[in-house]
């Protein structure tokens, strides 16, 4: 890791509100603080606003007011262009089928972040991407992603996010497409990687094997934070 790869960033959210295009409040979060390197799980019923929260924390959703500060940067105050640049540099996203490039093969997608990195960092990032794909049991590096199943595509997105070793990792149901053994391997890897690198991890999950490994678990119900505590 070069000195350009900072370790985790602290999160400070204030007066966050996300509204639908019709003005319905989908999420309301007056305040949330998390130190750099925290491992945070998010749980709650379907439709509660968990994915909406992750999208808001990545600055990827419209209709958002308030502040989402990662370190010194308030994502919501940035222009769309600067927000995208911040995201490319600092946030790894494990979202369902998020932005795979259909014209590239699985390995090309998993290592795509290399294009945004200084030349010297690229070979090691590509090697990490290949390693991650193999760990996830995806022996399909040269297959175009267009021909992969939904679960296989998600694994490509996981490999990409983990290989990037960004200081922030946001994950939406990262184990959903995996069988139990592969899910447990991924959880071990996620926890080891984030702890070793000081990455801040925020993961939405129904998987108790994952939730139990987090430092802190937030429960979101009906667009609000109803519980903030340990995994139990
Ligand atoms: N663009 C949108 N326009 C209107 N409503 C939306 C929009 N996006 C999400 N919603 C609504 O916001 C609410 C929260 O959705 P969200 O996907 O965040 O829930 P979730 O907790 O992640 O659910 P699940 O566990 O089922 O994925 C839902 O009622 C959903 O229908």
Tab-separated table of C-alpha atoms and ligand atoms in Angstrom:
chain	number	residue	atom	x	y	z
A	1	UNK	CA	0.000	0.000	0.000
A	2	UNK	CA	1.460	3.375	-0.980
A	3	UNK	CA	1.250	6.375	1.301
A	4	UNK	CA	-1.545	7.682	-0.924
A	5	UNK	CA	-3.900	5.025	0.530
A	6	UNK	CA	-5.185	6.508	3.757
A	7	UNK	CA	-6.594	4.181	6.389
A	8	UNK	CA	-10.215	4.486	7.450
A	9	UNK	CA	-12.068	7.748	7.740
A	10	UNK	CA	-14.416	8.741	10.563
A	11	UNK	CA	-18.053	9.339	9.698
A	12	UNK	CA	-20.179	12.193	10.948
A	13	UNK	CA	-23.766	12.483	9.732
A	14	UNK	CA	-26.028	15.328	10.757
A	15	UNK	CA	-29.630	16.199	9.926
A	16	UNK	CA	-29.657	13.687	7.087
A	17	UNK	CA	-32.946	13.399	5.294
A	18	UNK	CA	-33.700	11.530	2.084
A	19	UNK	CA	-36.947	12.148	0.246
A	20	UNK	CA	-38.501	10.330	-2.676
A	21	UNK	CA	-39.185	12.324	-5.863
A	22	UNK	CA	-42.744	12.754	-4.545
A	23	UNK	CA	-41.500	14.223	-1.286
A	24	UNK	CA	-42.037	11.224	1.008
A	25	UNK	CA	-39.364	10.997	3.712
A	26	UNK	CA	-37.555	7.706	3.110
A	27	UNK	CA	-34.899	8.220	5.768
A	28	UNK	CA	-34.370	10.645	8.607
A	29	UNK	CA	-31.173	10.476	10.620
A	30	UNK	CA	-30.523	13.432	12.947
A	31	UNK	CA	-27.005	12.321	13.900
A	32	UNK	CA	-24.596	9.433	13.502
A	33	UNK	CA	-20.929	9.363	14.468
A	34	UNK	CA	-18.477	6.536	13.857
A	35	UNK	CA	-14.722	6.490	14.375
A	36	UNK	CA	-12.282	5.511	11.631
A	37	UNK	CA	-11.989	1.754	11.345
A	38	UNK	CA	-15.393	0.981	12.879
A	39	UNK	CA	-17.198	-2.158	11.686
A	40	UNK	CA	-20.893	-1.348	11.595
A	41	UNK	CA	-23.772	-3.632	10.685
A	42	UNK	CA	-27.177	-2.369	9.635
A	43	UNK	CA	-30.277	-4.472	10.017
A	44	UNK	CA	-34.006	-3.961	9.847
A	45	UNK	CA	-37.104	-5.077	7.980
A	46	UNK	CA	-37.510	-4.963	4.223
A	47	UNK	CA	-38.245	-1.474	2.931
A	48	UNK	CA	-37.007	0.175	6.142
A	49	UNK	CA	-34.457	2.393	4.390
A	50	UNK	CA	-31.214	0.426	4.827
A	51	UNK	CA	-30.099	0.598	1.196
A	52	UNK	CA	-31.214	4.216	1.078
A	53	UNK	CA	-28.842	4.931	3.975
A	54	UNK	CA	-25.925	3.262	2.196
A	55	UNK	CA	-26.636	5.209	-0.968
A	56	UNK	CA	-26.815	8.439	1.019
A	57	UNK	CA	-23.490	7.657	2.729
A	58	UNK	CA	-21.907	7.210	-0.695
A	59	UNK	CA	-23.483	10.414	-2.041
A	60	UNK	CA	-25.235	8.440	-4.739
A	61	UNK	CA	-28.801	9.454	-4.164
A	62	UNK	CA	-30.745	12.606	-4.985
A	63	UNK	CA	-33.298	14.261	-2.695
A	64	UNK	CA	-30.800	14.330	0.166
A	65	UNK	CA	-30.300	17.159	2.674
A	66	UNK	CA	-28.041	17.486	5.705
A	67	UNK	CA	-24.380	16.554	5.961
A	68	UNK	CA	-22.462	13.321	5.390
A	69	UNK	CA	-18.883	13.964	6.473
A	70	UNK	CA	-16.136	11.458	5.838
A	71	UNK	CA	-13.133	12.943	7.613
A	72	UNK	CA	-13.149	16.628	6.674
A	73	UNK	CA	-15.220	16.160	3.511
A	74	UNK	CA	-18.972	16.774	3.468
A	75	UNK	CA	-19.973	14.644	0.499
A	76	UNK	CA	-23.320	16.368	0.090
A	77	UNK	CA	-21.753	19.808	-0.298
A	78	UNK	CA	-19.573	18.712	-3.227
A	79	UNK	CA	-20.417	19.091	-6.908
A	80	UNK	CA	-21.438	15.853	-8.628
A	81	UNK	CA	-18.040	15.687	-10.288
A	82	UNK	CA	-16.048	16.134	-7.078
A	83	UNK	CA	-18.323	13.707	-5.286
A	84	UNK	CA	-17.632	11.080	-7.957
A	85	UNK	CA	-13.908	11.722	-7.647
A	86	UNK	CA	-14.075	11.350	-3.849
A	87	UNK	CA	-16.012	8.120	-4.248
A	88	UNK	CA	-13.553	6.669	-6.758
A	89	UNK	CA	-10.676	7.403	-4.430
A	90	UNK	CA	-12.143	6.603	-1.022
A	91	UNK	CA	-15.217	4.368	-1.146
A	92	UNK	CA	-15.401	0.713	-2.093
A	93	UNK	CA	-18.976	-0.333	-2.786
A	94	UNK	CA	-20.359	-3.842	-2.649
A	95	UNK	CA	-23.807	-3.158	-4.013
A	96	UNK	CA	-26.060	-5.521	-5.925
A	97	UNK	CA	-24.753	-5.572	-9.476
A	98	UNK	CA	-23.270	-2.120	-9.148
A	99	UNK	CA	-21.830	-0.727	-12.373
A	100	UNK	CA	-20.139	-3.676	-13.978
A	101	UNK	CA	-18.695	-2.982	-17.409
A	102	UNK	CA	-20.361	-5.413	-19.788
A	103	UNK	CA	-17.573	-5.227	-22.368
A	104	UNK	CA	-14.938	-6.360	-19.876
A	105	UNK	CA	-14.336	-9.818	-18.471
A	106	UNK	CA	-14.670	-10.640	-14.771
A	107	UNK	CA	-11.013	-9.958	-13.988
A	108	UNK	CA	-11.075	-6.706	-15.960
A	109	UNK	CA	-14.027	-5.582	-13.875
A	110	UNK	CA	-12.546	-6.719	-10.584
A	111	UNK	CA	-9.359	-4.787	-11.319
A	112	UNK	CA	-10.984	-1.732	-12.901
A	113	UNK	CA	-10.020	0.542	-10.020
A	114	UNK	CA	-6.419	0.197	-11.223
A	115	UNK	CA	-7.250	2.660	-13.988
A	116	UNK	CA	-7.768	5.385	-11.394
A	117	UNK	CA	-4.571	4.677	-9.509
A	118	UNK	CA	-0.989	5.779	-10.053
A	119	UNK	CA	0.794	3.470	-12.476
A	120	UNK	CA	3.025	2.007	-9.774
A	121	UNK	CA	0.020	0.737	-7.788
A	122	UNK	CA	-1.744	-0.961	-10.696
A	123	UNK	CA	-0.016	-4.371	-10.857
A	124	UNK	CA	-0.557	-5.076	-7.158
A	125	UNK	CA	-4.192	-4.008	-7.369
A	126	UNK	CA	-4.759	-6.321	-10.356
A	127	UNK	CA	-3.066	-9.172	-8.493
A	128	UNK	CA	-5.303	-8.559	-5.471
A	129	UNK	CA	-8.351	-8.592	-7.748
A	130	UNK	CA	-7.371	-12.015	-9.172
A	131	UNK	CA	-6.734	-13.314	-5.664
A	132	UNK	CA	-10.126	-12.058	-4.450
A	133	UNK	CA	-11.958	-13.683	-7.347
A	134	UNK	CA	-10.246	-16.980	-6.587
A	135	UNK	CA	-11.101	-16.699	-2.847
A	136	UNK	CA	-14.723	-16.173	-3.815
A	137	UNK	CA	-14.609	-19.360	-5.876
A	138	UNK	CA	-15.018	-17.547	-9.171
A	139	UNK	CA	-12.791	-19.331	-11.630
A	140	UNK	CA	-14.113	-17.270	-14.483
A	141	UNK	CA	-11.693	-14.379	-14.800
A	142	UNK	CA	-11.828	-14.366	-18.595
A	143	UNK	CA	-15.631	-14.687	-18.908
A	144	UNK	CA	-17.472	-11.590	-20.041
A	145	UNK	CA	-19.621	-10.416	-17.156
A	146	UNK	CA	-22.669	-10.334	-19.441
A	147	UNK	CA	-22.741	-14.134	-19.351
A	148	UNK	CA	-22.430	-14.460	-15.579
A	149	UNK	CA	-25.286	-15.210	-13.185
A	150	UNK	CA	-26.524	-12.591	-10.724
A	151	UNK	CA	-24.582	-14.196	-7.884
A	152	UNK	CA	-21.423	-14.428	-9.956
A	153	UNK	CA	-21.754	-10.784	-10.939
A	154	UNK	CA	-22.079	-9.847	-7.305
A	155	UNK	CA	-18.884	-11.719	-6.532
A	156	UNK	CA	-17.093	-9.714	-9.226
A	157	UNK	CA	-18.322	-6.525	-7.532
A	158	UNK	CA	-17.145	-7.825	-4.139
A	159	UNK	CA	-13.702	-8.683	-5.533
A	160	UNK	CA	-13.441	-5.229	-7.074
A	161	UNK	CA	-14.372	-3.415	-3.869
A	162	UNK	CA	-12.040	-5.478	-1.697
A	163	UNK	CA	-9.101	-5.286	-4.108
A	164	UNK	CA	-9.299	-1.499	-4.124
A	165	UNK	CA	-8.571	-1.371	-0.380
A	166	UNK	CA	-10.415	1.926	-0.116
A	167	UNK	CA	-10.562	3.545	3.331
A	168	UNK	CA	-14.359	3.144	3.389
A	169	UNK	CA	-16.232	-0.009	2.417
A	170	UNK	CA	-20.007	0.064	2.040
A	171	UNK	CA	-21.742	-3.261	1.484
A	172	UNK	CA	-25.360	-4.133	0.751
A	173	UNK	CA	-26.144	-7.761	1.628
A	174	UNK	CA	-22.650	-8.924	0.603
A	175	UNK	CA	-23.312	-12.576	1.465
A	176	UNK	CA	-26.738	-12.811	-0.164
A	177	UNK	CA	-25.587	-14.614	-3.286
A	178	UNK	CA	-23.197	-17.012	-1.576
A	179	UNK	CA	-23.647	-20.449	-0.056
A	180	UNK	CA	-22.921	-20.755	3.681
A	181	UNK	CA	-19.284	-21.842	3.326
A	182	UNK	CA	-18.459	-19.108	0.814
A	183	UNK	CA	-20.360	-16.543	2.884
A	184	UNK	CA	-18.374	-17.441	5.999
A	185	UNK	CA	-15.110	-17.223	4.047
A	186	UNK	CA	-16.125	-13.790	2.749
A	187	UNK	CA	-17.043	-12.617	6.259
A	188	UNK	CA	-13.643	-13.778	7.590
A	189	UNK	CA	-11.903	-11.971	4.730
A	190	UNK	CA	-13.961	-8.811	5.111
A	191	UNK	CA	-13.283	-8.601	8.830
A	192	UNK	CA	-9.558	-9.387	8.421
A	193	UNK	CA	-9.087	-6.908	5.579
A	194	UNK	CA	-10.939	-4.094	7.264
A	195	UNK	CA	-9.232	-4.642	10.638
A	196	UNK	CA	-5.761	-4.947	9.061
A	197	UNK	CA	-6.129	-1.800	6.984
A	198	UNK	CA	-8.202	0.256	9.424
A	199	UNK	CA	-10.988	0.463	6.859
A	200	UNK	CA	-14.377	1.755	7.996
A	201	UNK	CA	-16.956	-0.911	7.081
A	202	UNK	CA	-20.690	-0.354	6.960
A	203	UNK	CA	-22.644	-3.428	5.922
A	204	UNK	CA	-26.378	-3.937	5.514
A	205	UNK	CA	-27.130	-7.576	6.200
A	206	UNK	CA	-29.698	-10.075	7.379
A	207	UNK	CA	-26.889	-12.583	7.873
A	208	UNK	CA	-26.324	-13.058	11.605
A	209	UNK	CA	-22.903	-14.602	10.943
A	210	UNK	CA	-21.892	-11.201	9.562
A	211	UNK	CA	-23.802	-9.063	12.042
A	212	UNK	CA	-22.221	-10.935	14.973
A	213	UNK	CA	-18.741	-9.914	13.822
A	214	UNK	CA	-19.436	-6.191	13.744
A	215	UNK	CA	-18.463	-3.764	16.541
A	216	UNK	CA	-21.799	-2.049	16.417
A	217	UNK	CA	-25.203	-2.730	14.917
A	218	UNK	CA	-27.747	-0.137	13.861
A	219	UNK	CA	-31.383	-1.080	13.411
A	220	UNK	CA	-33.336	0.932	10.873
A	221	UNK	CA	-37.126	0.769	10.940
A	222	UNK	CA	-39.503	2.878	8.940
A	223	UNK	CA	-36.770	5.288	7.865
A	224	UNK	CA	-35.384	5.964	11.346
A	225	UNK	CA	-32.660	4.622	13.604
A	226	UNK	CA	-34.424	2.668	16.337
A	227	UNK	CA	-31.515	0.824	17.949
A	228	UNK	CA	-27.786	1.435	18.190
A	229	UNK	CA	-25.760	-1.122	20.073
A	230	UNK	CA	-23.645	-4.258	19.992
A	231	UNK	CA	-24.350	-7.313	17.830
A	232	UNK	CA	-26.400	-9.226	20.425
B	1	LIG	N1	-36.438	6.254	-5.907
B	1	LIG	C1	-37.393	5.974	-5.018
B	1	LIG	N2	-38.615	6.538	-5.115
B	1	LIG	C2	-39.578	6.277	-4.218
B	1	LIG	N3	-39.430	5.421	-3.201
B	1	LIG	C3	-38.258	4.815	-3.050
B	1	LIG	C4	-37.171	5.058	-3.942
B	1	LIG	N4	-36.122	4.296	-3.554
B	1	LIG	C5	-36.540	3.611	-2.462
B	1	LIG	N5	-37.813	3.920	-2.165
B	1	LIG	C6	-38.607	3.427	-1.021
B	1	LIG	O1	-37.858	3.734	0.143
B	1	LIG	C7	-38.082	2.747	1.138
B	1	LIG	C8	-36.766	2.219	1.625
B	1	LIG	O2	-36.158	1.420	0.594
B	1	LIG	P1	-34.775	0.691	0.817
B	1	LIG	O3	-34.401	0.006	-0.455
B	1	LIG	O4	-33.801	1.642	1.399
B	1	LIG	O5	-35.154	-0.400	1.924
B	1	LIG	P2	-34.299	-1.583	2.539
B	1	LIG	O6	-34.397	-1.436	4.007
B	1	LIG	O7	-32.933	-1.588	1.956
B	1	LIG	O8	-35.117	-2.848	2.078
B	1	LIG	P3	-34.659	-4.343	1.616
B	1	LIG	O9	-34.205	-5.031	2.863
B	1	LIG	O10	-35.933	-4.908	1.090
B	1	LIG	O11	-33.593	-4.161	0.577
B	1	LIG	C9	-38.989	1.704	0.502
B	1	LIG	O12	-40.299	1.993	0.908
B	1	LIG	C10	-38.810	1.934	-0.989
B	1	LIG	O13	-39.956	1.544	-1.689
